[in-house]
Amino acid sequence: MHWVAVVAAVSVCILVLLLGVCLLGVGRLTINYNCDYCLGLKYALQSVVRKNMTQLTPGLQVDLKVVIAAGHMPWHDELPPSNAEVPKTILVTYKSRHALPHNVLPRLQQLNPEFLLTFMGDDDAVRFLEREYTPWHAERFRETPDGPIKADWLRLLYLVKHGGYYCDADMIPTAPLPVCESGGILVPYDGRSSDRNLLNPCFIGAAPRHPVMHNCVRLAEYVFRHNPYTYWGHSIVHLLSFVNFKMNFPIPRRLVEQWPVRWHSRDNQITSVDRSVVFFESRDPRYNQQTHKYTSCQ
């Protein structure tokens, strides 16, 4: 019976260790994104946390009403609930147009000829934030060290006022954009059963002043003001998923992120929920997910 007690004790220790890792924030672990086994471990651990979305990110275990009250700023009063049409505009942002491969914008425009394509480099983004928000918003953009989190901040603040569509600069479009209904919002859900309530805002379609975007802006402002900077702690992957959960899932499950090869992060697709239409195929092979930069402009 001695060996049974030893096995039981070891099992308990392992469970406690895994639980501790989850509660301390799996998103802060250093993960080798070129290693499918590392990604598998990360997602397996995160799935435990995501069964209760209020534990998704350390520091966000608070009621959304408290966050909104703490993060209230006067300009929010200008944003009533929206039933407006979604403008046919597409926002793409990257460090600069010169650092972007020459075919990225044309291939998106070619598939969506009736849309106005708006590109913002870092300098354009700072001018936009200074003009339409406050110096504080512009300074948060300048000080953020990671390009994808800069893009998160910009897409939130642009779409909540102007509406329209946003696409990550590293995605390969394969079909015209899905249509977002008047007053609506579209964001892909994670296609894995373990993470089915997680959103991937690599693509967003939203009406101006949409309540989900409005609340996510307030939450992001709160996090920037009160939380030490971490990549995943400030990512709207977590913030938008948290808001969607707390608002009882107003984002319709029309788009999903799929992996033809499980745990293989480089082969993801954004598809319709029935998989009949692939809107975006994989990541551009010239884009390095570790450095968040294109390795070639050709």
JSON list of N, CA and C in Angstrom, two decimals, residues 32-97:
[
{"chain": "A", "resi": 32, "resn": "ASN", "atom": "N", "xyz": [7.64, 28.57, -27.17]},
{"chain": "A", "resi": 32, "resn": "ASN", "atom": "CA", "xyz": [8.29, 28.48, -28.47]},
{"chain": "A", "resi": 32, "resn": "ASN", "atom": "C", "xyz": [7.20, 28.27, -29.52]},
{"chain": "A", "resi": 33, "resn": "TYR", "atom": "N", "xyz": [6.89, 29.31, -30.29]},
{"chain": "A", "resi": 33, "resn": "TYR", "atom": "CA", "xyz": [5.78, 29.24, -31.22]},
{"chain": "A", "resi": 33, "resn": "TYR", "atom": "C", "xyz": [6.10, 28.41, -32.46]},
{"chain": "A", "resi": 34, "resn": "ASN", "atom": "N", "xyz": [7.35, 27.94, -32.58]},
{"chain": "A", "resi": 34, "resn": "ASN", "atom": "CA", "xyz": [7.70, 27.02, -33.66]},
{"chain": "A", "resi": 34, "resn": "ASN", "atom": "C", "xyz": [7.62, 25.57, -33.21]},
{"chain": "A", "resi": 35, "resn": "CYS", "atom": "N", "xyz": [7.23, 25.35, -31.96]},
{"chain": "A", "resi": 35, "resn": "CYS", "atom": "CA", "xyz": [7.16, 23.99, -31.40]},
{"chain": "A", "resi": 35, "resn": "CYS", "atom": "C", "xyz": [5.70, 23.63, -31.15]},
{"chain": "A", "resi": 36, "resn": "ASP", "atom": "N", "xyz": [5.19, 22.66, -31.91]},
{"chain": "A", "resi": 36, "resn": "ASP", "atom": "CA", "xyz": [3.80, 22.29, -31.76]},
{"chain": "A", "resi": 36, "resn": "ASP", "atom": "C", "xyz": [3.51, 21.66, -30.40]},
{"chain": "A", "resi": 37, "resn": "TYR", "atom": "N", "xyz": [4.50, 20.99, -29.82]},
{"chain": "A", "resi": 37, "resn": "TYR", "atom": "CA", "xyz": [4.29, 20.38, -28.50]},
{"chain": "A", "resi": 37, "resn": "TYR", "atom": "C", "xyz": [4.15, 21.46, -27.43]},
{"chain": "A", "resi": 38, "resn": "CYS", "atom": "N", "xyz": [4.97, 22.54, -27.56]},
{"chain": "A", "resi": 38, "resn": "CYS", "atom": "CA", "xyz": [4.86, 23.65, -26.61]},
{"chain": "A", "resi": 38, "resn": "CYS", "atom": "C", "xyz": [3.49, 24.29, -26.70]},
{"chain": "A", "resi": 39, "resn": "LEU", "atom": "N", "xyz": [3.02, 24.50, -27.94]},
{"chain": "A", "resi": 39, "resn": "LEU", "atom": "CA", "xyz": [1.71, 25.10, -28.11]},
{"chain": "A", "resi": 39, "resn": "LEU", "atom": "C", "xyz": [0.62, 24.19, -27.56]},
{"chain": "A", "resi": 40, "resn": "GLY", "atom": "N", "xyz": [0.77, 22.89, -27.76]},
{"chain": "A", "resi": 40, "resn": "GLY", "atom": "CA", "xyz": [-0.21, 21.96, -27.23]},
{"chain": "A", "resi": 40, "resn": "GLY", "atom": "C", "xyz": [-0.30, 22.03, -25.72]},
{"chain": "A", "resi": 41, "resn": "LEU", "atom": "N", "xyz": [0.86, 22.10, -25.05]},
{"chain": "A", "resi": 41, "resn": "LEU", "atom": "CA", "xyz": [0.88, 22.22, -23.60]},
{"chain": "A", "resi": 41, "resn": "LEU", "atom": "C", "xyz": [0.24, 23.53, -23.16]},
{"chain": "A", "resi": 42, "resn": "LYS", "atom": "N", "xyz": [0.58, 24.61, -23.86]},
{"chain": "A", "resi": 42, "resn": "LYS", "atom": "CA", "xyz": [0.03, 25.91, -23.50]},
{"chain": "A", "resi": 42, "resn": "LYS", "atom": "C", "xyz": [-1.50, 25.90, -23.59]},
{"chain": "A", "resi": 43, "resn": "TYR", "atom": "N", "xyz": [-2.03, 25.40, -24.72]},
{"chain": "A", "resi": 43, "resn": "TYR", "atom": "CA", "xyz": [-3.47, 25.42, -24.90]},
{"chain": "A", "resi": 43, "resn": "TYR", "atom": "C", "xyz": [-4.17, 24.48, -23.92]},
{"chain": "A", "resi": 44, "resn": "ALA", "atom": "N", "xyz": [-3.53, 23.34, -23.61]},
{"chain": "A", "resi": 44, "resn": "ALA", "atom": "CA", "xyz": [-4.13, 22.42, -22.65]},
{"chain": "A", "resi": 44, "resn": "ALA", "atom": "C", "xyz": [-4.26, 23.07, -21.28]},
{"chain": "A", "resi": 45, "resn": "LEU", "atom": "N", "xyz": [-3.22, 23.80, -20.86]},
{"chain": "A", "resi": 45, "resn": "LEU", "atom": "CA", "xyz": [-3.26, 24.49, -19.58]},
{"chain": "A", "resi": 45, "resn": "LEU", "atom": "C", "xyz": [-4.26, 25.63, -19.60]},
{"chain": "A", "resi": 46, "resn": "GLN", "atom": "N", "xyz": [-4.27, 26.39, -20.71]},
{"chain": "A", "resi": 46, "resn": "GLN", "atom": "CA", "xyz": [-5.17, 27.54, -20.78]},
{"chain": "A", "resi": 46, "resn": "GLN", "atom": "C", "xyz": [-6.63, 27.12, -20.79]},
{"chain": "A", "resi": 47, "resn": "SER", "atom": "N", "xyz": [-6.91, 25.94, -21.35]},
{"chain": "A", "resi": 47, "resn": "SER", "atom": "CA", "xyz": [-8.30, 25.52, -21.44]},
{"chain": "A", "resi": 47, "resn": "SER", "atom": "C", "xyz": [-8.92, 25.34, -20.06]},
{"chain": "A", "resi": 48, "resn": "VAL", "atom": "N", "xyz": [-8.09, 24.99, -19.06]},
{"chain": "A", "resi": 48, "resn": "VAL", "atom": "CA", "xyz": [-8.58, 24.87, -17.69]},
{"chain": "A", "resi": 48, "resn": "VAL", "atom": "C", "xyz": [-9.06, 26.23, -17.19]},
{"chain": "A", "resi": 49, "resn": "VAL", "atom": "N", "xyz": [-8.26, 27.27, -17.47]},
{"chain": "A", "resi": 49, "resn": "VAL", "atom": "CA", "xyz": [-8.60, 28.62, -17.03]},
{"chain": "A", "resi": 49, "resn": "VAL", "atom": "C", "xyz": [-9.83, 29.13, -17.78]},
{"chain": "A", "resi": 50, "resn": "ARG", "atom": "N", "xyz": [-9.91, 28.85, -19.07]},
{"chain": "A", "resi": 50, "resn": "ARG", "atom": "CA", "xyz": [-10.95, 29.46, -19.89]},
{"chain": "A", "resi": 50, "resn": "ARG", "atom": "C", "xyz": [-12.33, 28.87, -19.68]},
{"chain": "A", "resi": 51, "resn": "LYS", "atom": "N", "xyz": [-12.42, 27.80, -18.93]},
{"chain": "A", "resi": 51, "resn": "LYS", "atom": "CA", "xyz": [-13.75, 27.32, -18.57]},
{"chain": "A", "resi": 51, "resn": "LYS", "atom": "C", "xyz": [-14.47, 28.34, -17.70]},
{"chain": "A", "resi": 52, "resn": "ASN", "atom": "N", "xyz": [-13.69, 29.18, -17.01]},
{"chain": "A", "resi": 52, "resn": "ASN", "atom": "CA", "xyz": [-14.24, 30.33, -16.31]},
{"chain": "A", "resi": 52, "resn": "ASN", "atom": "C", "xyz": [-13.55, 31.56, -16.88]},
{"chain": "A", "resi": 53, "resn": "MET", "atom": "N", "xyz": [-14.23, 32.24, -17.81]},
{"chain": "A", "resi": 53, "resn": "MET", "atom": "CA", "xyz": [-13.56, 33.31, -18.55]},
{"chain": "A", "resi": 53, "resn": "MET", "atom": "C", "xyz": [-13.17, 34.48, -17.68]},
{"chain": "A", "resi": 54, "resn": "THR", "atom": "N", "xyz": [-13.71, 34.56, -16.46]},
{"chain": "A", "resi": 54, "resn": "THR", "atom": "CA", "xyz": [-13.32, 35.67, -15.58]},
{"chain": "A", "resi": 54, "resn": "THR", "atom": "C", "xyz": [-11.90, 35.50, -15.09]},
{"chain": "A", "resi": 55, "resn": "GLN", "atom": "N", "xyz": [-11.31, 34.32, -15.27]},
{"chain": "A", "resi": 55, "resn": "GLN", "atom": "CA", "xyz": [-9.92, 34.10, -14.87]},
{"chain": "A", "resi": 55, "resn": "GLN", "atom": "C", "xyz": [-8.99, 34.14, -16.07]},
{"chain": "A", "resi": 56, "resn": "LEU", "atom": "N", "xyz": [-9.47, 34.67, -17.19]},
{"chain": "A", "resi": 56, "resn": "LEU", "atom": "CA", "xyz": [-8.72, 34.60, -18.43]},
{"chain": "A", "resi": 56, "resn": "LEU", "atom": "C", "xyz": [-7.39, 35.31, -18.36]},
{"chain": "A", "resi": 57, "resn": "THR", "atom": "N", "xyz": [-7.34, 36.46, -17.73]},
{"chain": "A", "resi": 57, "resn": "THR", "atom": "CA", "xyz": [-6.12, 37.25, -17.64]},
{"chain": "A", "resi": 57, "resn": "THR", "atom": "C", "xyz": [-5.93, 37.72, -16.21]},
{"chain": "A", "resi": 58, "resn": "PRO", "atom": "N", "xyz": [-4.73, 37.57, -15.64]},
{"chain": "A", "resi": 58, "resn": "PRO", "atom": "CA", "xyz": [-4.51, 38.05, -14.27]},
{"chain": "A", "resi": 58, "resn": "PRO", "atom": "C", "xyz": [-4.86, 39.54, -14.15]},
{"chain": "A", "resi": 59, "resn": "GLY", "atom": "N", "xyz": [-5.56, 39.91, -13.10]},
{"chain": "A", "resi": 59, "resn": "GLY", "atom": "CA", "xyz": [-5.92, 41.30, -12.90]},
{"chain": "A", "resi": 59, "resn": "GLY", "atom": "C", "xyz": [-7.28, 41.67, -13.44]},
{"chain": "A", "resi": 60, "resn": "LEU", "atom": "N", "xyz": [-7.93, 40.73, -14.18]},
{"chain": "A", "resi": 60, "resn": "LEU", "atom": "CA", "xyz": [-9.24, 41.03, -14.77]},
{"chain": "A", "resi": 60, "resn": "LEU", "atom": "C", "xyz": [-10.36, 40.29, -14.06]},
{"chain": "A", "resi": 61, "resn": "GLN", "atom": "N", "xyz": [-10.09, 39.77, -12.86]},
{"chain": "A", "resi": 61, "resn": "GLN", "atom": "CA", "xyz": [-11.12, 39.06, -12.12]},
{"chain": "A", "resi": 61, "resn": "GLN", "atom": "C", "xyz": [-12.00, 40.08, -11.39]},
{"chain": "A", "resi": 62, "resn": "VAL", "atom": "N", "xyz": [-12.64, 40.95, -12.15]},
{"chain": "A", "resi": 62, "resn": "VAL", "atom": "CA", "xyz": [-13.47, 42.00, -11.58]},
{"chain": "A", "resi": 62, "resn": "VAL", "atom": "C", "xyz": [-14.75, 42.10, -12.39]},
{"chain": "A", "resi": 63, "resn": "ASP", "atom": "N", "xyz": [-15.77, 42.64, -11.79]},
{"chain": "A", "resi": 63, "resn": "ASP", "atom": "CA", "xyz": [-17.02, 42.84, -12.50]},
{"chain": "A", "resi": 63, "resn": "ASP", "atom": "C", "xyz": [-16.85, 43.94, -13.54]},
{"chain": "A", "resi": 64, "resn": "LEU", "atom": "N", "xyz": [-17.41, 43.71, -14.73]},
{"chain": "A", "resi": 64, "resn": "LEU", "atom": "CA", "xyz": [-17.22, 44.66, -15.82]},
{"chain": "A", "resi": 64, "resn": "LEU", "atom": "C", "xyz": [-17.79, 46.03, -15.48]},
{"chain": "A", "resi": 65, "resn": "LYS", "atom": "N", "xyz": [-18.87, 46.10, -14.70]},
{"chain": "A", "resi": 65, "resn": "LYS", "atom": "CA", "xyz": [-19.44, 47.39, -14.32]},
{"chain": "A", "resi": 65, "resn": "LYS", "atom": "C", "xyz": [-18.46, 48.22, -13.51]},
{"chain": "A", "resi": 66, "resn": "VAL", "atom": "N", "xyz": [-17.66, 47.55, -12.67]},
{"chain": "A", "resi": 66, "resn": "VAL", "atom": "CA", "xyz": [-16.65, 48.26, -11.88]},
{"chain": "A", "resi": 66, "resn": "VAL", "atom": "C", "xyz": [-15.58, 48.82, -12.79]},
{"chain": "A", "resi": 67, "resn": "VAL", "atom": "N", "xyz": [-15.17, 48.03, -13.77]},
{"chain": "A", "resi": 67, "resn": "VAL", "atom": "CA", "xyz": [-14.16, 48.48, -14.72]},
{"chain": "A", "resi": 67, "resn": "VAL", "atom": "C", "xyz": [-14.66, 49.68, -15.50]},
{"chain": "A", "resi": 68, "resn": "ILE", "atom": "N", "xyz": [-15.90, 49.60, -15.96]},
{"chain": "A", "resi": 68, "resn": "ILE", "atom": "CA", "xyz": [-16.46, 50.70, -16.75]},
{"chain": "A", "resi": 68, "resn": "ILE", "atom": "C", "xyz": [-16.54, 51.97, -15.91]},
{"chain": "A", "resi": 69, "resn": "ALA", "atom": "N", "xyz": [-16.96, 51.85, -14.66]},
{"chain": "A", "resi": 69, "resn": "ALA", "atom": "CA", "xyz": [-17.06, 53.02, -13.79]},
{"chain": "A", "resi": 69, "resn": "ALA", "atom": "C", "xyz": [-15.68, 53.61, -13.53]},
{"chain": "A", "resi": 70, "resn": "ALA", "atom": "N", "xyz": [-14.70, 52.75, -13.29]},
{"chain": "A", "resi": 70, "resn": "ALA", "atom": "CA", "xyz": [-13.35, 53.23, -12.99]},
{"chain": "A", "resi": 70, "resn": "ALA", "atom": "C", "xyz": [-12.70, 53.85, -14.23]},
{"chain": "A", "resi": 71, "resn": "GLY", "atom": "N", "xyz": [-13.06, 53.35, -15.39]},
{"chain": "A", "resi": 71, "resn": "GLY", "atom": "CA", "xyz": [-12.42, 53.84, -16.60]},
{"chain": "A", "resi": 71, "resn": "GLY", "atom": "C", "xyz": [-13.21, 54.90, -17.34]},
{"chain": "A", "resi": 72, "resn": "HIS", "atom": "N", "xyz": [-14.24, 55.45, -16.71]},
{"chain": "A", "resi": 72, "resn": "HIS", "atom": "CA", "xyz": [-15.10, 56.41, -17.40]},
{"chain": "A", "resi": 72, "resn": "HIS", "atom": "C", "xyz": [-14.33, 57.67, -17.78]},
{"chain": "A", "resi": 73, "resn": "MET", "atom": "N", "xyz": [-14.51, 58.10, -19.03]},
{"chain": "A", "resi": 73, "resn": "MET", "atom": "CA", "xyz": [-13.94, 59.36, -19.50]},
{"chain": "A", "resi": 73, "resn": "MET", "atom": "C", "xyz": [-15.05, 60.10, -20.23]},
{"chain": "A", "resi": 74, "resn": "PRO", "atom": "N", "xyz": [-15.00, 61.45, -20.25]},
{"chain": "A", "resi": 74, "resn": "PRO", "atom": "CA", "xyz": [-16.11, 62.24, -20.80]},
{"chain": "A", "resi": 74, "resn": "PRO", "atom": "C", "xyz": [-16.50, 61.88, -22.22]},
{"chain": "A", "resi": 75, "resn": "TRP", "atom": "N", "xyz": [-15.53, 61.55, -23.09]},
{"chain": "A", "resi": 75, "resn": "TRP", "atom": "CA", "xyz": [-15.89, 61.31, -24.49]},
{"chain": "A", "resi": 75, "resn": "TRP", "atom": "C", "xyz": [-16.77, 60.09, -24.66]},
{"chain": "A", "resi": 76, "resn": "HIS", "atom": "N", "xyz": [-16.81, 59.19, -23.66]},
{"chain": "A", "resi": 76, "resn": "HIS", "atom": "CA", "xyz": [-17.67, 58.02, -23.77]},
{"chain": "A", "resi": 76, "resn": "HIS", "atom": "C", "xyz": [-19.15, 58.40, -23.85]},
{"chain": "A", "resi": 77, "resn": "ASP", "atom": "N", "xyz": [-19.50, 59.56, -23.30]},
{"chain": "A", "resi": 77, "resn": "ASP", "atom": "CA", "xyz": [-20.89, 59.99, -23.34]},
{"chain": "A", "resi": 77, "resn": "ASP", "atom": "C", "xyz": [-21.36, 60.29, -24.76]},
{"chain": "A", "resi": 78, "resn": "GLU", "atom": "N", "xyz": [-20.42, 60.42, -25.69]},
{"chain": "A", "resi": 78, "resn": "GLU", "atom": "CA", "xyz": [-20.77, 60.70, -27.08]},
{"chain": "A", "resi": 78, "resn": "GLU", "atom": "C", "xyz": [-21.07, 59.42, -27.85]},
{"chain": "A", "resi": 79, "resn": "LEU", "atom": "N", "xyz": [-21.05, 58.26, -27.18]},
{"chain": "A", "resi": 79, "resn": "LEU", "atom": "CA", "xyz": [-21.16, 56.99, -27.88]},
{"chain": "A", "resi": 79, "resn": "LEU", "atom": "C", "xyz": [-22.40, 56.21, -27.43]},
{"chain": "A", "resi": 80, "resn": "PRO", "atom": "N", "xyz": [-23.59, 56.59, -27.89]},
{"chain": "A", "resi": 80, "resn": "PRO", "atom": "CA", "xyz": [-24.80, 55.83, -27.54]},
{"chain": "A", "resi": 80, "resn": "PRO", "atom": "C", "xyz": [-24.81, 54.49, -28.27]},
{"chain": "A", "resi": 81, "resn": "PRO", "atom": "N", "xyz": [-25.67, 53.54, -27.86]},
{"chain": "A", "resi": 81, "resn": "PRO", "atom": "CA", "xyz": [-25.78, 52.27, -28.59]},
{"chain": "A", "resi": 81, "resn": "PRO", "atom": "C", "xyz": [-26.07, 52.51, -30.07]},
{"chain": "A", "resi": 82, "resn": "SER", "atom": "N", "xyz": [-25.55, 51.63, -30.90]},
{"chain": "A", "resi": 82, "resn": "SER", "atom": "CA", "xyz": [-25.60, 51.89, -32.34]},
{"chain": "A", "resi": 82, "resn": "SER", "atom": "C", "xyz": [-26.53, 50.94, -33.06]},
{"chain": "A", "resi": 83, "resn": "ASN", "atom": "N", "xyz": [-27.24, 51.45, -34.08]},
{"chain": "A", "resi": 83, "resn": "ASN", "atom": "CA", "xyz": [-27.91, 50.60, -35.05]},
{"chain": "A", "resi": 83, "resn": "ASN", "atom": "C", "xyz": [-27.50, 51.05, -36.45]},
{"chain": "A", "resi": 84, "resn": "ALA", "atom": "N", "xyz": [-26.35, 51.70, -36.53]},
{"chain": "A", "resi": 84, "resn": "ALA", "atom": "CA", "xyz": [-25.87, 52.27, -37.79]},
{"chain": "A", "resi": 84, "resn": "ALA", "atom": "C", "xyz": [-25.37, 51.18, -38.73]},
{"chain": "A", "resi": 85, "resn": "GLU", "atom": "N", "xyz": [-25.35, 51.50, -40.00]},
{"chain": "A", "resi": 85, "resn": "GLU", "atom": "CA", "xyz": [-24.76, 50.60, -40.98]},
{"chain": "A", "resi": 85, "resn": "GLU", "atom": "C", "xyz": [-23.25, 50.50, -40.77]},
{"chain": "A", "resi": 86, "resn": "VAL", "atom": "N", "xyz": [-22.69, 49.38, -41.16]},
{"chain": "A", "resi": 86, "resn": "VAL", "atom": "CA", "xyz": [-21.24, 49.19, -41.06]},
{"chain": "A", "resi": 86, "resn": "VAL", "atom": "C", "xyz": [-20.60, 49.78, -42.31]},
{"chain": "A", "resi": 87, "resn": "PRO", "atom": "N", "xyz": [-19.76, 50.80, -42.17]},
{"chain": "A", "resi": 87, "resn": "PRO", "atom": "CA", "xyz": [-19.14, 51.42, -43.35]},
{"chain": "A", "resi": 87, "resn": "PRO", "atom": "C", "xyz": [-18.29, 50.42, -44.13]},
{"chain": "A", "resi": 88, "resn": "LYS", "atom": "N", "xyz": [-18.26, 50.60, -45.44]},
{"chain": "A", "resi": 88, "resn": "LYS", "atom": "CA", "xyz": [-17.43, 49.73, -46.28]},
{"chain": "A", "resi": 88, "resn": "LYS", "atom": "C", "xyz": [-16.01, 50.27, -46.33]},
{"chain": "A", "resi": 89, "resn": "THR", "atom": "N", "xyz": [-15.36, 50.25, -45.19]},
{"chain": "A", "resi": 89, "resn": "THR", "atom": "CA", "xyz": [-13.97, 50.67, -45.08]},
{"chain": "A", "resi": 89, "resn": "THR", "atom": "C", "xyz": [-13.19, 49.55, -44.40]},
{"chain": "A", "resi": 90, "resn": "ILE", "atom": "N", "xyz": [-11.95, 49.37, -44.80]},
{"chain": "A", "resi": 90, "resn": "ILE", "atom": "CA", "xyz": [-11.08, 48.34, -44.23]},
{"chain": "A", "resi": 90, "resn": "ILE", "atom": "C", "xyz": [-9.84, 49.03, -43.66]},
{"chain": "A", "resi": 91, "resn": "LEU", "atom": "N", "xyz": [-9.60, 48.84, -42.38]},
{"chain": "A", "resi": 91, "resn": "LEU", "atom": "CA", "xyz": [-8.39, 49.38, -41.74]},
{"chain": "A", "resi": 91, "resn": "LEU", "atom": "C", "xyz": [-7.31, 48.30, -41.70]},
{"chain": "A", "resi": 92, "resn": "VAL", "atom": "N", "xyz": [-6.13, 48.66, -42.17]},
{"chain": "A", "resi": 92, "resn": "VAL", "atom": "CA", "xyz": [-4.93, 47.83, -42.04]},
{"chain": "A", "resi": 92, "resn": "VAL", "atom": "C", "xyz": [-3.85, 48.70, -41.43]},
{"chain": "A", "resi": 93, "resn": "THR", "atom": "N", "xyz": [-3.13, 48.17, -40.45]},
{"chain": "A", "resi": 93, "resn": "THR", "atom": "CA", "xyz": [-2.07, 48.95, -39.83]},
{"chain": "A", "resi": 93, "resn": "THR", "atom": "C", "xyz": [-0.80, 48.12, -39.72]},
{"chain": "A", "resi": 94, "resn": "TYR", "atom": "N", "xyz": [0.32, 48.81, -39.87]},
{"chain": "A", "resi": 94, "resn": "TYR", "atom": "CA", "xyz": [1.65, 48.19, -39.73]},
{"chain": "A", "resi": 94, "resn": "TYR", "atom": "C", "xyz": [2.62, 49.33, -39.47]},
{"chain": "A", "resi": 95, "resn": "LYS", "atom": "N", "xyz": [3.85, 49.00, -39.14]},
{"chain": "A", "resi": 95, "resn": "LYS", "atom": "CA", "xyz": [4.82, 50.03, -38.77]},
{"chain": "A", "resi": 95, "resn": "LYS", "atom": "C", "xyz": [4.89, 51.15, -39.81]},
{"chain": "A", "resi": 96, "resn": "SER", "atom": "N", "xyz": [5.00, 50.79, -41.07]},
{"chain": "A", "resi": 96, "resn": "SER", "atom": "CA", "xyz": [4.99, 51.77, -42.16]},
{"chain": "A", "resi": 96, "resn": "SER", "atom": "C", "xyz": [4.64, 51.06, -43.45]},
{"chain": "A", "resi": 97, "resn": "ARG", "atom": "N", "xyz": [4.17, 51.81, -44.42]},
{"chain": "A", "resi": 97, "resn": "ARG", "atom": "CA", "xyz": [3.84, 51.22, -45.72]},
{"chain": "A", "resi": 97, "resn": "ARG", "atom": "C", "xyz": [5.08, 50.64, -46.39]}
]
